[in-house]
Short mmCIF file of C-alpha atoms in Angstrom, two decimals:
data_model
loop_
_atom_site.label_atom_id
_atom_site.label_comp_id
_atom_site.label_asym_id
_atom_site.label_seq_id
_atom_site.Cartn_x
_atom_site.Cartn_y
_atom_site.Cartn_z
CA MET L 19 -0.03 -0.02 -0.17
CA LEU L 20 1.13 3.63 -0.89
CA GLU L 21 0.36 6.80 1.21
CA THR L 22 -1.40 9.33 -1.52
CA VAL L 23 1.14 12.03 -2.06
CA THR L 24 -0.53 15.38 -2.40
CA ARG L 25 0.32 16.79 -5.80
CA ARG L 26 2.79 19.67 -5.30
CA LYS L 27 5.63 21.68 -6.56
CA THR L 28 8.53 22.09 -3.90
CA SER L 29 11.98 24.59 -4.41
CA SER L 30 15.26 22.78 -3.41
CA GLY L 31 18.29 25.03 -4.09
CA ALA L 32 18.62 28.34 -5.58
CA GLY L 33 15.91 28.48 -8.31
CA VAL L 34 15.31 24.79 -8.72
CA THR L 35 11.64 23.44 -8.63
CA PHE L 36 10.91 19.50 -8.61
CA PHE L 37 7.40 18.74 -9.02
CA ALA L 38 6.32 15.86 -7.09
CA PRO L 39 3.32 13.95 -8.72
CA PRO L 40 0.46 12.12 -6.85
CA LEU L 41 1.16 8.51 -6.21
CA GLU L 42 -2.41 6.32 -6.31
CA GLY L 43 -1.71 3.20 -4.15
CA VAL L 44 -4.80 1.65 -6.60
CA GLY L 45 -4.51 -2.02 -8.38
CA LYS L 46 -6.59 -3.59 -11.04
CA THR L 47 -7.44 -6.72 -8.51
CA GLU L 48 -9.22 -4.61 -6.02
CA SER L 49 -12.69 -5.01 -8.31
CA THR L 50 -13.83 -5.27 -11.52
CA VAL L 51 -15.14 -1.75 -11.67
CA ARG L 52 -11.98 -0.32 -10.64
CA ALA L 53 -9.82 -2.23 -13.35
CA GLY L 54 -12.45 -0.82 -16.00
CA ASN L 55 -11.71 2.49 -14.55
CA LEU L 56 -8.08 2.22 -14.72
CA ALA L 57 -8.25 0.81 -18.12
CA LYS L 58 -10.33 3.83 -19.32
CA ARG L 59 -7.96 6.21 -17.47
CA ALA L 60 -4.73 4.18 -19.15
CA GLU L 61 -3.12 4.16 -15.60
CA SER L 62 0.45 2.97 -15.64
CA SER L 63 3.15 2.00 -12.67
CA ASP L 64 5.90 3.25 -14.60
CA GLN L 65 4.74 6.84 -16.58
CA LEU L 66 2.77 9.70 -15.69
CA VAL L 67 -0.44 9.71 -17.13
CA GLN L 68 -3.29 12.43 -17.33
CA THR L 69 -5.98 11.22 -15.43
CA ASN L 70 -8.68 14.03 -16.22
CA ALA L 71 -9.45 17.02 -18.29
CA ASP L 72 -8.25 19.28 -15.79
CA GLY L 73 -4.80 18.17 -16.77
CA ASN L 74 -4.49 16.28 -13.32
CA VAL L 75 -1.67 13.64 -13.58
CA ALA L 76 -0.69 10.22 -11.82
CA ILE L 77 1.49 7.25 -11.41
CA ALA L 78 0.26 4.11 -9.74
CA PRO L 79 3.16 1.73 -8.77
CA ILE L 80 1.18 -0.91 -7.71
CA ILE L 81 -1.29 -1.14 -10.07
CA GLU L 82 -0.27 -4.44 -11.00
CA TRP L 83 0.12 -5.97 -7.84
CA SER L 84 -2.13 -8.39 -6.01
CA TYR L 85 -3.65 -8.53 -2.49
CA ASP L 86 -0.65 -11.24 -1.19
CA ASP L 87 1.72 -8.73 -3.07
CA VAL L 88 1.17 -5.43 -1.17
CA PHE L 89 0.82 -7.06 2.27
CA THR L 90 4.07 -9.19 1.78
CA TYR L 91 5.28 -6.02 0.79
CA LEU L 92 3.92 -4.39 4.25
CA GLY L 93 4.93 -7.36 6.48
CA MET L 94 8.90 -7.03 4.77
CA CYS L 95 8.63 -3.36 5.49
CA SER L 96 7.35 -3.90 9.30
CA ASN L 97 10.09 -6.45 10.15
CA GLY L 98 13.02 -4.01 8.58
CA LEU L 99 13.44 -5.91 5.55
CA LYS L 100 12.90 -3.16 3.59
CA GLU L 101 14.41 0.78 4.04
CA THR L 102 11.17 3.04 3.39
CA TYR L 103 10.19 5.76 5.47
CA SER L 104 7.62 4.00 7.88
CA ASP L 105 7.28 1.00 8.95
CA PHE L 106 3.14 0.68 7.87
CA LYS L 107 2.88 -0.81 11.23
CA ARG L 108 -0.27 0.95 12.10
CA VAL L 109 -1.91 0.03 8.29
CA ILE L 110 -0.95 -3.02 9.37
CA GLU L 111 -2.94 -3.27 12.60
CA ILE L 112 -5.80 -1.34 10.70
CA TYR L 113 -6.12 -3.88 8.52
CA ARG L 114 -6.23 -6.92 11.00
CA GLU L 115 -8.66 -5.06 12.93
CA ALA L 116 -10.98 -4.68 9.99
CA THR L 117 -10.36 -8.23 8.88
CA GLY L 118 -10.43 -10.15 12.46
CA GLU L 119 -7.26 -12.11 11.40
CA CYS L 120 -3.57 -11.66 10.40
CA VAL L 121 -3.71 -9.98 7.07
CA ILE L 122 -0.74 -12.07 5.90
CA ALA L 123 -1.85 -15.62 6.63
CA GLY L 124 -5.31 -14.49 6.06
CA SER L 125 -4.65 -13.78 2.82
CA ASP L 126 -6.05 -15.63 -0.30
CA SER L 127 -5.15 -15.61 -3.86
CA ASN L 128 -8.64 -16.71 -5.02
CA ARG L 129 -9.98 -13.93 -3.11
CA PRO L 130 -12.98 -12.53 -5.10
CA ALA L 131 -12.58 -9.03 -6.20
CA SER L 132 -16.08 -7.18 -4.61
CA ALA L 133 -16.73 -3.65 -3.29
CA CYS L 134 -15.63 -2.42 -0.12
CA GLY L 135 -13.54 -5.66 1.42
CA SER L 136 -11.89 -3.95 4.14
CA ARG L 137 -11.62 -0.28 4.30
CA THR L 138 -11.99 2.65 6.60
CA GLY L 139 -13.70 6.26 6.33
CA CYS L 140 -16.83 5.15 4.56
CA TYR L 141 -19.45 4.89 7.78
CA THR L 142 -22.43 5.59 5.41
CA CYS L 143 -21.47 3.65 2.60
CA LEU L 144 -23.82 0.88 1.56
CA ALA L 145 -22.04 -0.56 -1.53
CA VAL L 146 -22.57 -3.76 0.42
CA LYS L 147 -25.35 -5.22 2.53
CA ASN L 148 -22.70 -5.82 5.56
CA ASP L 149 -19.69 -4.24 6.50
CA ARG L 150 -18.11 -6.52 7.99
CA SER L 151 -14.81 -5.19 8.37
CA MET L 152 -15.93 -1.88 10.53
CA ASP L 153 -18.54 -4.38 12.69
CA GLN L 154 -15.19 -6.30 13.39
CA MET L 155 -13.22 -3.27 14.05
CA VAL L 156 -15.59 -1.40 16.27
CA GLN L 157 -14.94 -4.75 18.40
CA GLU L 158 -11.53 -3.99 19.25
CA PRO L 159 -11.58 -1.54 22.67
CA HIS L 160 -9.63 1.52 21.29
CA ASN L 161 -12.03 1.73 18.43
CA ALA L 162 -15.66 1.20 20.86
CA PHE L 163 -16.22 5.34 20.38
CA MET L 164 -16.84 4.50 16.59
CA ARG L 165 -19.79 1.78 17.85
CA PRO L 166 -22.25 4.86 16.89
CA LEU L 167 -21.29 5.14 13.46
CA ALA L 168 -21.74 1.23 12.72
CA ALA L 169 -24.73 1.23 14.41
CA PHE L 170 -25.83 4.40 12.13
CA ARG L 171 -24.72 2.58 9.29
CA ARG L 172 -26.87 -0.46 10.47
CA PHE L 173 -30.09 1.63 10.78
CA LEU L 174 -29.13 2.71 7.09
CA ALA L 175 -28.91 -0.44 5.57
CA ASN L 176 -32.24 -2.49 7.26
CA THR L 177 -33.92 0.72 6.29
CA PHE L 178 -32.95 1.21 2.89
CA HIS L 179 -35.59 -1.07 0.91
CA ASP L 180 -38.51 0.20 3.44
CA LEU L 181 -40.73 2.38 1.14
CA SER L 182 -42.81 4.23 3.97
CA ARG L 183 -39.53 6.09 4.80
CA ARG L 184 -39.22 7.51 1.10
CA THR L 185 -40.90 10.58 -0.71
CA TRP L 186 -42.81 10.13 -3.50
CA VAL L 187 -43.69 13.72 -5.24
CA GLY L 188 -41.50 14.33 -8.08
CA ARG L 189 -39.56 17.60 -9.15
CA THR L 190 -39.19 17.80 -13.16
CA ILE L 191 -42.61 18.51 -15.27
CA ASP L 192 -42.17 16.51 -18.27
CA ALA L 193 -43.74 17.62 -21.85
CA ASN L 194 -47.16 16.69 -21.13
CA GLY L 195 -47.31 19.19 -17.72
CA TYR L 196 -46.83 16.01 -15.27
CA ILE L 197 -44.78 15.21 -12.51
CA ARG L 198 -43.31 11.10 -11.41
CA PHE L 199 -45.62 10.12 -8.31
CA ALA L 200 -42.78 7.35 -7.54
CA VAL L 201 -40.54 6.14 -5.21
CA ASP L 202 -37.33 9.14 -4.70
CA GLY L 203 -34.81 9.92 -2.20
CA TYR L 204 -35.62 10.16 1.80
CA SER L 205 -39.08 11.63 2.89
CA PRO L 206 -38.59 14.68 5.33
CA ALA L 207 -39.57 12.56 8.08
CA MET L 208 -36.77 10.12 7.57
CA LEU L 209 -34.05 13.29 7.32
CA GLN L 210 -35.26 14.92 10.29
CA GLU L 211 -35.05 11.08 11.83
CA LEU L 212 -31.29 10.91 10.75
CA LEU L 213 -30.87 14.39 11.57
CA ARG L 214 -31.65 13.25 14.88
CA TYR L 215 -29.27 10.48 15.46
CA ALA L 216 -26.40 12.21 13.77
CA LEU L 217 -26.60 14.85 16.23
CA THR L 218 -26.89 12.87 19.54
CA ILE L 219 -24.13 10.91 18.25
CA ASP L 220 -22.07 13.87 18.25
CA ILE L 221 -23.02 15.37 21.28
CA ASN L 222 -22.05 11.98 23.15
CA GLU L 223 -18.69 11.85 21.64
CA ARG L 224 -18.17 15.51 22.52
CA ASP L 225 -19.13 14.51 26.08
CA ALA L 226 -17.02 11.18 26.06
CA SER L 227 -14.05 13.59 24.46
CA ALA L 228 -14.45 15.71 27.40
CA ARG L 229 -14.09 13.41 30.18
CA LEU L 230 -11.23 12.04 28.32
CA GLY L 231 -9.21 15.49 28.12
CA ILE L 232 -9.25 14.77 24.42
CA ALA L 233 -10.83 16.74 21.27
CA PRO L 234 -13.57 14.90 19.75
CA ARG L 235 -12.49 12.10 17.32
CA PHE L 236 -15.05 13.09 15.43
CA GLN L 237 -17.99 15.35 14.13
CA ILE L 238 -21.00 13.87 11.50
CA VAL L 239 -22.82 17.40 11.53
CA SER L 240 -20.53 20.79 11.22
CA MET L 241 -22.23 24.14 12.73
CA GLU L 242 -22.00 24.86 8.82
CA ALA L 243 -23.19 21.66 7.58
CA LEU L 244 -26.43 21.86 10.10
CA LEU L 245 -27.30 25.06 8.73
CA ALA L 246 -26.86 23.99 5.11
CA VAL L 247 -28.94 20.95 5.94
CA SER L 248 -31.48 23.87 7.43
CA ALA L 249 -31.29 25.88 3.94
CA HIS L 250 -32.05 22.53 1.82
CA TRP L 251 -34.88 21.61 3.86
CA SER L 252 -36.33 24.91 3.32
CA LEU L 253 -35.53 25.23 -0.24
CA GLN L 254 -37.27 21.54 -1.09
CA GLY L 255 -40.25 22.51 1.43
CA PHE L 256 -39.27 19.89 3.46
CA ALA L 257 -40.43 21.27 7.11
CA LEU L 258 -41.65 24.20 8.82
CA PRO L 259 -38.86 26.81 9.03
CA TYR L 260 -35.83 26.31 11.15
CA THR L 261 -36.86 22.64 12.04
CA ALA L 262 -33.15 21.72 11.92
CA LEU L 263 -32.11 24.16 14.20
CA LYS L 264 -35.16 23.23 16.48
CA ILE L 265 -33.62 19.37 16.53
CA TYR L 266 -30.22 21.36 17.17
CA ARG L 267 -31.29 22.74 20.33
CA ASP L 268 -33.34 20.18 21.64
CA ILE L 269 -30.18 18.12 22.02
CA GLU L 270 -27.96 20.53 23.52
CA ARG L 271 -30.57 21.32 26.12
CA GLY L 272 -30.48 17.04 26.61
CA ALA L 273 -32.57 15.39 24.33
CA ARG L 274 -30.88 12.61 23.42
CA TYR L 275 -31.98 9.83 20.11
CA PRO L 276 -30.10 6.84 20.00
CA VAL L 277 -29.93 4.90 17.29
CA PRO L 278 -32.14 2.18 17.04
CA ASP L 279 -31.92 -1.29 16.11
CA VAL L 280 -34.61 -2.35 13.73
CA PRO L 281 -34.92 -5.23 11.60
CA GLU L 282 -34.01 -5.55 8.47
CA ALA L 283 -36.67 -4.54 5.72
CA PRO L 284 -37.77 -6.68 2.85
CA LYS L 285 -37.31 -5.79 -0.77
CA MET L 286 -40.09 -5.07 -2.08
CA VAL L 287 -41.26 -4.71 -5.71
CA ILE L 288 -41.51 -0.73 -6.64
CA PRO L 289 -44.91 0.32 -7.51
CA SER L 290 -45.18 1.68 -11.10
CA ALA L 291 -44.89 5.32 -11.38
CA ARG L 292 -48.02 7.87 -11.60
CA TYR L 293 -48.24 11.10 -12.55
CA ILE L 294 -49.60 14.32 -11.10
CA HIS L 295 -50.42 17.08 -13.16
CA VAL L 296 -48.93 20.60 -12.71
CA GLY L 297 -49.05 22.54 -16.30
CA ARG L 298 -46.65 24.41 -18.07
CA GLY L 299 -45.05 25.91 -15.14
CA TRP L 300 -44.61 26.25 -11.41
CA CYS L 301 -45.83 29.82 -11.15
CA ASP L 302 -48.69 30.28 -13.46
CA GLY L 303 -51.22 32.84 -11.74
CA ASP L 304 -50.68 36.09 -9.44
CA ALA L 305 -50.88 33.75 -6.76
CA PHE L 306 -47.23 32.73 -7.62
CA MET L 307 -46.02 36.10 -8.85
CA TYR L 308 -44.22 36.68 -5.36
CA THR L 309 -42.38 32.77 -5.27
CA GLY L 310 -39.03 31.99 -5.47
CA LEU L 311 -36.17 33.91 -4.93
CA ARG L 312 -37.47 36.89 -4.32
CA ASP L 313 -38.37 38.96 -1.10
CA VAL L 314 -41.56 40.50 -0.58
CA MET L 315 -40.25 42.89 1.69
CA ILE L 316 -37.29 43.90 -0.34
CA ASP L 317 -39.58 44.85 -3.37
CA ALA L 318 -42.10 46.60 -0.70
CA PHE L 319 -39.39 49.09 -0.06
CA GLY L 320 -37.94 49.70 -3.90
CA GLY L 321 -35.44 46.68 -4.02
CA GLY L 322 -33.24 48.92 -1.37
CA GLY L 323 -31.14 47.86 1.49
CA CYS L 324 -28.09 45.37 2.24
CA ILE L 325 -29.24 43.03 -0.36
CA GLY L 326 -31.10 44.56 -2.83
CA GLN L 327 -32.26 42.61 -6.06
CA ARG L 328 -31.92 42.08 -9.91
CA GLU L 329 -33.17 40.70 -12.80
CA ILE L 330 -32.11 37.47 -14.49
CA VAL L 331 -33.77 35.41 -17.76
CA SER L 332 -34.47 32.05 -16.75
CA LYS L 333 -35.77 29.47 -19.39
CA GLY L 334 -36.73 32.65 -21.57
CA GLU L 335 -38.90 33.91 -18.82
CA ARG L 336 -37.36 36.94 -16.80
CA ARG L 337 -37.65 36.78 -12.99
CA THR L 338 -37.00 39.71 -10.54
CA ILE L 339 -34.67 37.89 -7.74
CA MET L 340 -32.72 38.77 -4.60
CA ASP L 341 -29.08 40.25 -5.03
CA VAL L 342 -27.56 37.00 -3.79
CA GLU L 343 -23.92 36.47 -3.24
CA ASN L 344 -22.14 34.24 -5.34
CA SER L 345 -19.48 31.89 -5.04
CA GLU L 346 -17.35 29.07 -7.06
CA MET L 347 -19.78 26.42 -5.24
CA PHE L 348 -22.59 26.56 -2.63
CA SER L 349 -21.07 27.91 0.94
CA ILE L 350 -22.08 28.62 4.07
CA ASP L 351 -19.02 31.11 5.55
CA ALA L 352 -18.41 30.26 9.22
CA GLU L 353 -18.04 33.66 10.54
CA GLY L 354 -21.08 34.56 9.68
CA ALA L 355 -23.13 31.39 10.78
CA GLY L 356 -20.84 32.06 14.41
CA MET L 357 -22.59 35.40 14.43
CA PHE L 358 -25.97 34.00 13.55
CA MET L 359 -26.22 30.81 15.67
CA LEU L 360 -24.74 33.59 18.65
CA PHE L 361 -27.15 36.62 18.06
CA GLU L 362 -30.04 35.01 16.20
CA PHE L 363 -30.51 31.32 16.50
CA ASP L 364 -32.63 31.19 19.54
CA ARG L 365 -35.23 33.99 18.26
CA VAL L 366 -35.73 32.40 15.26
CA VAL L 367 -36.35 29.12 16.91
CA ASP L 368 -38.80 30.85 19.48
CA GLU L 369 -40.47 32.70 16.93
CA TRP L 370 -41.55 29.14 14.62
CA HIS L 371 -41.42 26.55 17.59
CA GLY L 372 -41.56 28.49 20.87
CA PRO L 373 -44.68 29.00 23.06
CA SER L 374 -45.74 31.80 20.85
CA ALA L 375 -45.12 30.42 17.54
CA ARG L 376 -46.24 31.21 14.19
CA LYS L 377 -48.47 28.29 13.69
CA PRO L 378 -51.85 29.40 13.28
CA LEU L 379 -50.61 31.30 9.90
CA LEU L 380 -51.21 27.57 8.47
CA ILE L 381 -54.50 27.93 9.23
CA GLU L 382 -54.83 30.86 7.05
CA GLY L 383 -52.79 29.63 4.13
CA HIS L 384 -49.99 31.90 4.68
CA HIS L 385 -46.71 30.70 2.45
CA PHE L 386 -43.55 29.71 4.01
CA ALA L 387 -41.61 28.15 1.15
CA GLY L 388 -37.85 29.15 1.60
CA ILE L 389 -37.88 31.84 4.35
CA GLU L 390 -35.04 30.19 5.85
CA TYR L 391 -33.12 30.20 2.57
CA ARG L 392 -34.05 33.56 1.91
CA ASN L 393 -33.12 34.89 5.77
CA TYR L 394 -29.56 33.22 5.10
CA VAL L 395 -29.31 34.69 1.26
CA SER L 396 -29.95 38.38 3.21
CA TYR L 397 -27.67 37.71 6.70
CA GLY L 398 -25.03 37.11 3.81
CA PHE L 399 -23.49 33.71 5.03
CA LEU L 400 -25.01 31.91 2.44
CA SER L 401 -23.56 31.99 -0.95
CA VAL L 402 -25.01 30.48 -4.50
CA ALA L 403 -22.81 29.03 -6.92
CA LYS L 404 -22.17 31.17 -9.81
CA GLY L 405 -24.92 30.68 -12.51
CA GLN L 406 -27.30 28.74 -9.83
CA GLU L 407 -29.54 31.87 -9.46
CA GLY L 408 -32.07 31.09 -11.73
CA LYS L 409 -32.55 26.65 -10.87
CA ILE L 410 -32.98 28.13 -7.11
CA ASP L 411 -35.64 30.52 -8.16
CA GLU L 412 -37.08 27.46 -9.97
CA ILE L 413 -36.72 25.19 -7.01
CA LEU L 414 -38.05 27.36 -4.40
CA ARG L 415 -41.27 28.13 -6.85
CA ARG L 416 -41.61 24.15 -7.24
CA THR L 417 -41.91 24.49 -3.59
CA ALA L 418 -44.15 26.77 -3.43
CA TRP L 419 -46.46 25.28 -5.32
CA ARG L 420 -45.99 21.56 -3.49
CA GLU L 421 -47.23 24.07 -0.19
CA ARG L 422 -50.24 25.17 -2.08
CA LEU L 423 -51.49 21.92 -3.34
CA GLY L 424 -50.87 20.39 0.08
CA LEU L 425 -47.72 18.69 -1.28
CA ALA L 426 -44.70 20.02 1.04
CA GLY L 427 -43.30 18.19 3.48
CA TYR L 428 -44.50 19.19 6.78
CA GLN L 429 -47.86 18.79 5.71
CA TYR L 430 -47.70 15.76 3.43
CA ASP L 431 -50.81 13.17 3.34
CA HIS L 432 -49.84 10.27 0.78
CA GLU L 433 -53.04 8.85 0.60
CA ARG L 434 -54.01 12.47 -0.18
CA ALA L 435 -51.36 12.47 -3.20
CA LEU L 436 -52.18 9.06 -4.43
CA SER L 437 -56.09 10.32 -5.13
CA MET L 438 -54.49 13.35 -7.30
CA SER L 439 -52.39 11.22 -9.15
CA VAL L 440 -53.22 9.36 -12.59
CA GLU L 441 -52.10 6.10 -14.35
CA THR L 442 -51.29 7.39 -17.40
CA PRO L 443 -50.65 11.59 -18.50
CA VAL L 444 -52.94 13.20 -20.80
CA PRO L 445 -50.85 14.79 -23.80
CA ILE L 446 -51.24 18.62 -23.60
CA ILE L 447 -53.68 19.64 -26.84
CA PRO L 448 -52.31 23.06 -27.74
CA SER L 449 -55.83 25.49 -28.65
CA GLN L 450 -56.24 26.85 -31.85
CA GLU L 451 -54.21 30.11 -30.95
CA GLU L 452 -51.41 27.94 -30.01
CA MET L 453 -51.28 26.56 -33.15
CA LEU L 454 -51.43 29.63 -35.17
CA ALA L 455 -48.68 31.24 -32.54
CA ASN L 456 -46.58 28.39 -33.23
CA HIS L 457 -47.31 28.65 -36.32
CA ARG L 458 -46.30 31.99 -37.02
CA ALA L 459 -43.24 31.61 -34.99
CA GLU L 460 -41.84 28.92 -36.88
CA VAL L 461 -42.42 30.78 -40.36
CA ALA L 462 -40.97 33.94 -38.76
CA GLY L 463 -37.79 31.91 -37.76
CA ARG L 464 -37.38 30.43 -41.67
CA ARG L 465 -37.79 33.68 -42.54
CA ALA L 466 -35.15 35.48 -40.26
CA TYR L 467 -32.59 32.30 -41.04
CA LYS L 468 -33.13 33.49 -44.50
CA ARG L 469 -32.32 36.66 -44.21
CA ARG L 470 -29.12 35.58 -42.27
CA GLN L 471 -27.95 33.93 -45.36
CA LEU L 472 -28.83 36.65 -47.53
CA GLY L 473 -27.29 39.00 -45.56
CA GLN L 474 -23.85 36.99 -45.48
CA LYS L 475 -23.93 36.84 -49.10
CA ARG L 476 -21.77 39.03 -51.35
CA LEU L 477 -22.05 39.71 -55.01
CA ASN L 478 -18.95 40.88 -56.95
CA LEU L 479 -18.79 42.83 -60.54
CA VAL L 480 -18.58 39.98 -62.78
CA ASP L 481 -21.97 38.25 -60.67
CA LEU L 482 -23.79 41.52 -61.46
CA HIS L 483 -22.47 41.63 -65.11
CA ARG L 484 -23.57 38.08 -65.47
CA ASP L 485 -26.29 37.35 -63.70
CA TRP L 486 -28.43 40.79 -63.15
CA ALA L 487 -27.54 42.97 -66.09
CA PRO L 488 -24.66 42.63 -68.69
CA ASP L 489 -25.79 46.06 -70.89
CA VAL L 490 -25.74 47.82 -67.52
CA SER L 491 -22.01 49.68 -66.73
CA TRP L 492 -21.45 48.90 -63.16
CA ARG L 493 -17.90 49.29 -62.91
CA ARG L 494 -18.44 53.17 -64.01
CA LEU L 495 -21.52 53.13 -61.35
CA VAL L 496 -18.52 52.15 -58.72
CA GLN L 497 -15.88 54.61 -60.10
CA SER L 498 -18.71 57.67 -59.91
CA GLY L 499 -19.88 56.89 -56.75
CA GLN L 500 -23.48 56.13 -57.41
CA LEU L 501 -22.88 52.23 -56.37
CA LYS L 502 -21.16 51.52 -53.07
CA MET L 503 -19.38 48.43 -53.18
CA VAL L 504 -16.49 47.40 -50.74
CA ALA L 505 -13.36 47.25 -52.06
CA ILE L 506 -11.03 44.68 -50.61
CA PRO L 507 -7.63 44.11 -51.96
CA ARG L 508 -6.38 40.86 -52.77
CA GLU L 509 -3.19 39.15 -54.46
CA ARG L 510 -3.65 37.78 -58.16
CA LEU L 511 -1.01 36.95 -60.13
CA GLY L 512 1.63 38.58 -58.19
CA ARG L 513 0.20 42.14 -58.13
CA LEU L 514 -2.26 43.18 -55.24
CA VAL L 515 -5.74 44.07 -57.28
CA LEU L 516 -9.16 45.39 -55.53
CA ARG L 517 -12.19 42.95 -55.08
CA HIS L 518 -15.65 45.03 -55.11
CA LEU L 519 -17.89 43.24 -53.30
CA ILE L 520 -21.66 44.39 -51.93
CA SER L 521 -24.02 42.52 -50.00
CA PRO L 522 -28.17 42.10 -51.56
CA TYR L 523 -29.32 44.36 -48.98
CA ARG L 524 -26.93 47.19 -50.15
CA LEU L 525 -28.07 45.96 -53.91
CA LEU L 526 -31.84 46.55 -53.26
CA ALA L 527 -31.77 49.88 -51.59
CA PHE L 528 -29.49 51.25 -54.98
CA LEU L 529 -31.94 49.73 -57.38
CA LYS L 530 -34.90 51.57 -55.37
CA ASP L 531 -33.33 54.64 -55.98
CA ASN L 532 -32.56 53.94 -59.59
CA PRO L 533 -35.37 52.86 -61.28
CA LEU L 534 -33.86 52.82 -64.83
CA VAL L 535 -31.08 50.29 -63.85
CA MET L 536 -34.06 47.87 -62.13
CA GLN L 537 -35.61 48.10 -65.79
CA ARG L 538 -32.61 46.69 -67.29
CA ILE L 539 -32.14 43.88 -64.40
CA CYS L 540 -36.04 43.07 -65.58
CA ALA L 541 -35.42 43.43 -69.00
CA HIS L 542 -32.60 41.10 -68.83
CA ARG L 543 -33.85 38.56 -67.23
CA GLN L 544 -36.85 36.78 -68.36
CA ARG L 545 -38.16 35.48 -64.94
CA ALA L 546 -36.84 38.73 -62.96
CA ALA L 547 -40.14 39.64 -61.69
CA ALA L 548 -40.73 36.52 -59.62
CA THR L 549 -36.82 36.64 -58.61
CA ILE L 550 -36.38 40.37 -57.49
CA GLY L 551 -39.89 40.12 -55.87
CA ASP L 552 -38.69 37.09 -53.67
CA LEU L 553 -35.51 39.09 -53.24
CA PHE L 554 -37.22 42.16 -52.00
CA ARG L 555 -39.57 39.95 -49.99
CA LEU L 556 -37.15 38.20 -48.08
CA ALA L 557 -34.88 41.54 -47.45
CA ALA L 558 -38.02 43.24 -46.03
#
């Protein structure tokens, strides 16, 4: 096994720069998928290979090694038979704990290549049904602190096929104006359950580490991650405002939610997808005018204030949105998040979940979609990825649509949603007015294309003499300045000559002002009337 070396440049001596390429400890025998990916990238054990479109390079020294080769080498290093910078004893110890046996004696040349044989750091990975390496590792006394992580993974694995823990309402409008009603990701209730377990594991680890006088050995949900979860739940309408923060506060105040040991849900036949009608978009009608990434209060004050607003064009539609902070990707600023948690945390949680919470507004049909998300944007600690403002605006409008139909996470009723669905979507039949408008748009598009083609064409004096009228002195008209043509110099037979060109548009303008020339052209061309008429009509 080789420890990955980060790609970097190092300096040694005056003006001398060395490049240290990444060393990848990957091998073809790990799995069939891994072997295929390595072959696709043409990775090599003795040559630097570009591994992606960004120009990154790497070398894989043990790409041809077997499982036995790797651990034989590690054994030689740990016994001093090889001079290396490390004896790799800790690496061998980790693998021994993961397999429950001596990694050298327990190796098997006929071992099948499967995903996640013995690996660390993937406690939420469900690539295999049972992570025996993790279950074995946490039996060691010094690894006992990771047992809650193993329990968390077992819960994920045992509930994977439990359809009652899944959401069903789709997110994309198809060509017929419907969304899918089918098994999808985790339901809002399941997400809240997972957050409770994760935060409980975190605070238990924090308390245990404090008793030992050491720093916490892991953390599942950081403060920035908690606010990102809160923003995402708001964006998707999974819960009432600040539900994630309320869960966090409850746990900080003493509530605990240990991971339950649930039986494995049997694999079930996935029901066929049904469909719920939406229409052509999420925001039809005045009721949706102020949905999306738009703040009513900013509009009320004329778009002023710290945030302000701006206009974007998303899918051909002009929208007014908040002037949000942008970064390379979605991010939560740690300092801004800390200030929010210090000064605003309790206030916003009490406002929506305290004794005088605003829940009665639900009865009055008020709209809550995106309250947290817009607030975090207005505080300035949430940055939207560049170019994603239109997508965020669309998602928030979709959430508002779900809310008004009773399909948001905090109000979702599966039987009601099922009653709204149909087995087969009905194709949209355009009205007579829509068909006429589409036909006009198609004709206008063809005419615009022909005008562009015509505008790009250029005629020279030979074309005018041969195809338009040989009895018109075109060159004299150019020399006298009556016919404006562009003179382009070019080399011909070793000398520089001028090539005079004119666009059909300029020629038509000239002919309108010179009817005698037009008469000669019509007389020269027997079918000139139709041809010239077409030219004028196309240029109009």
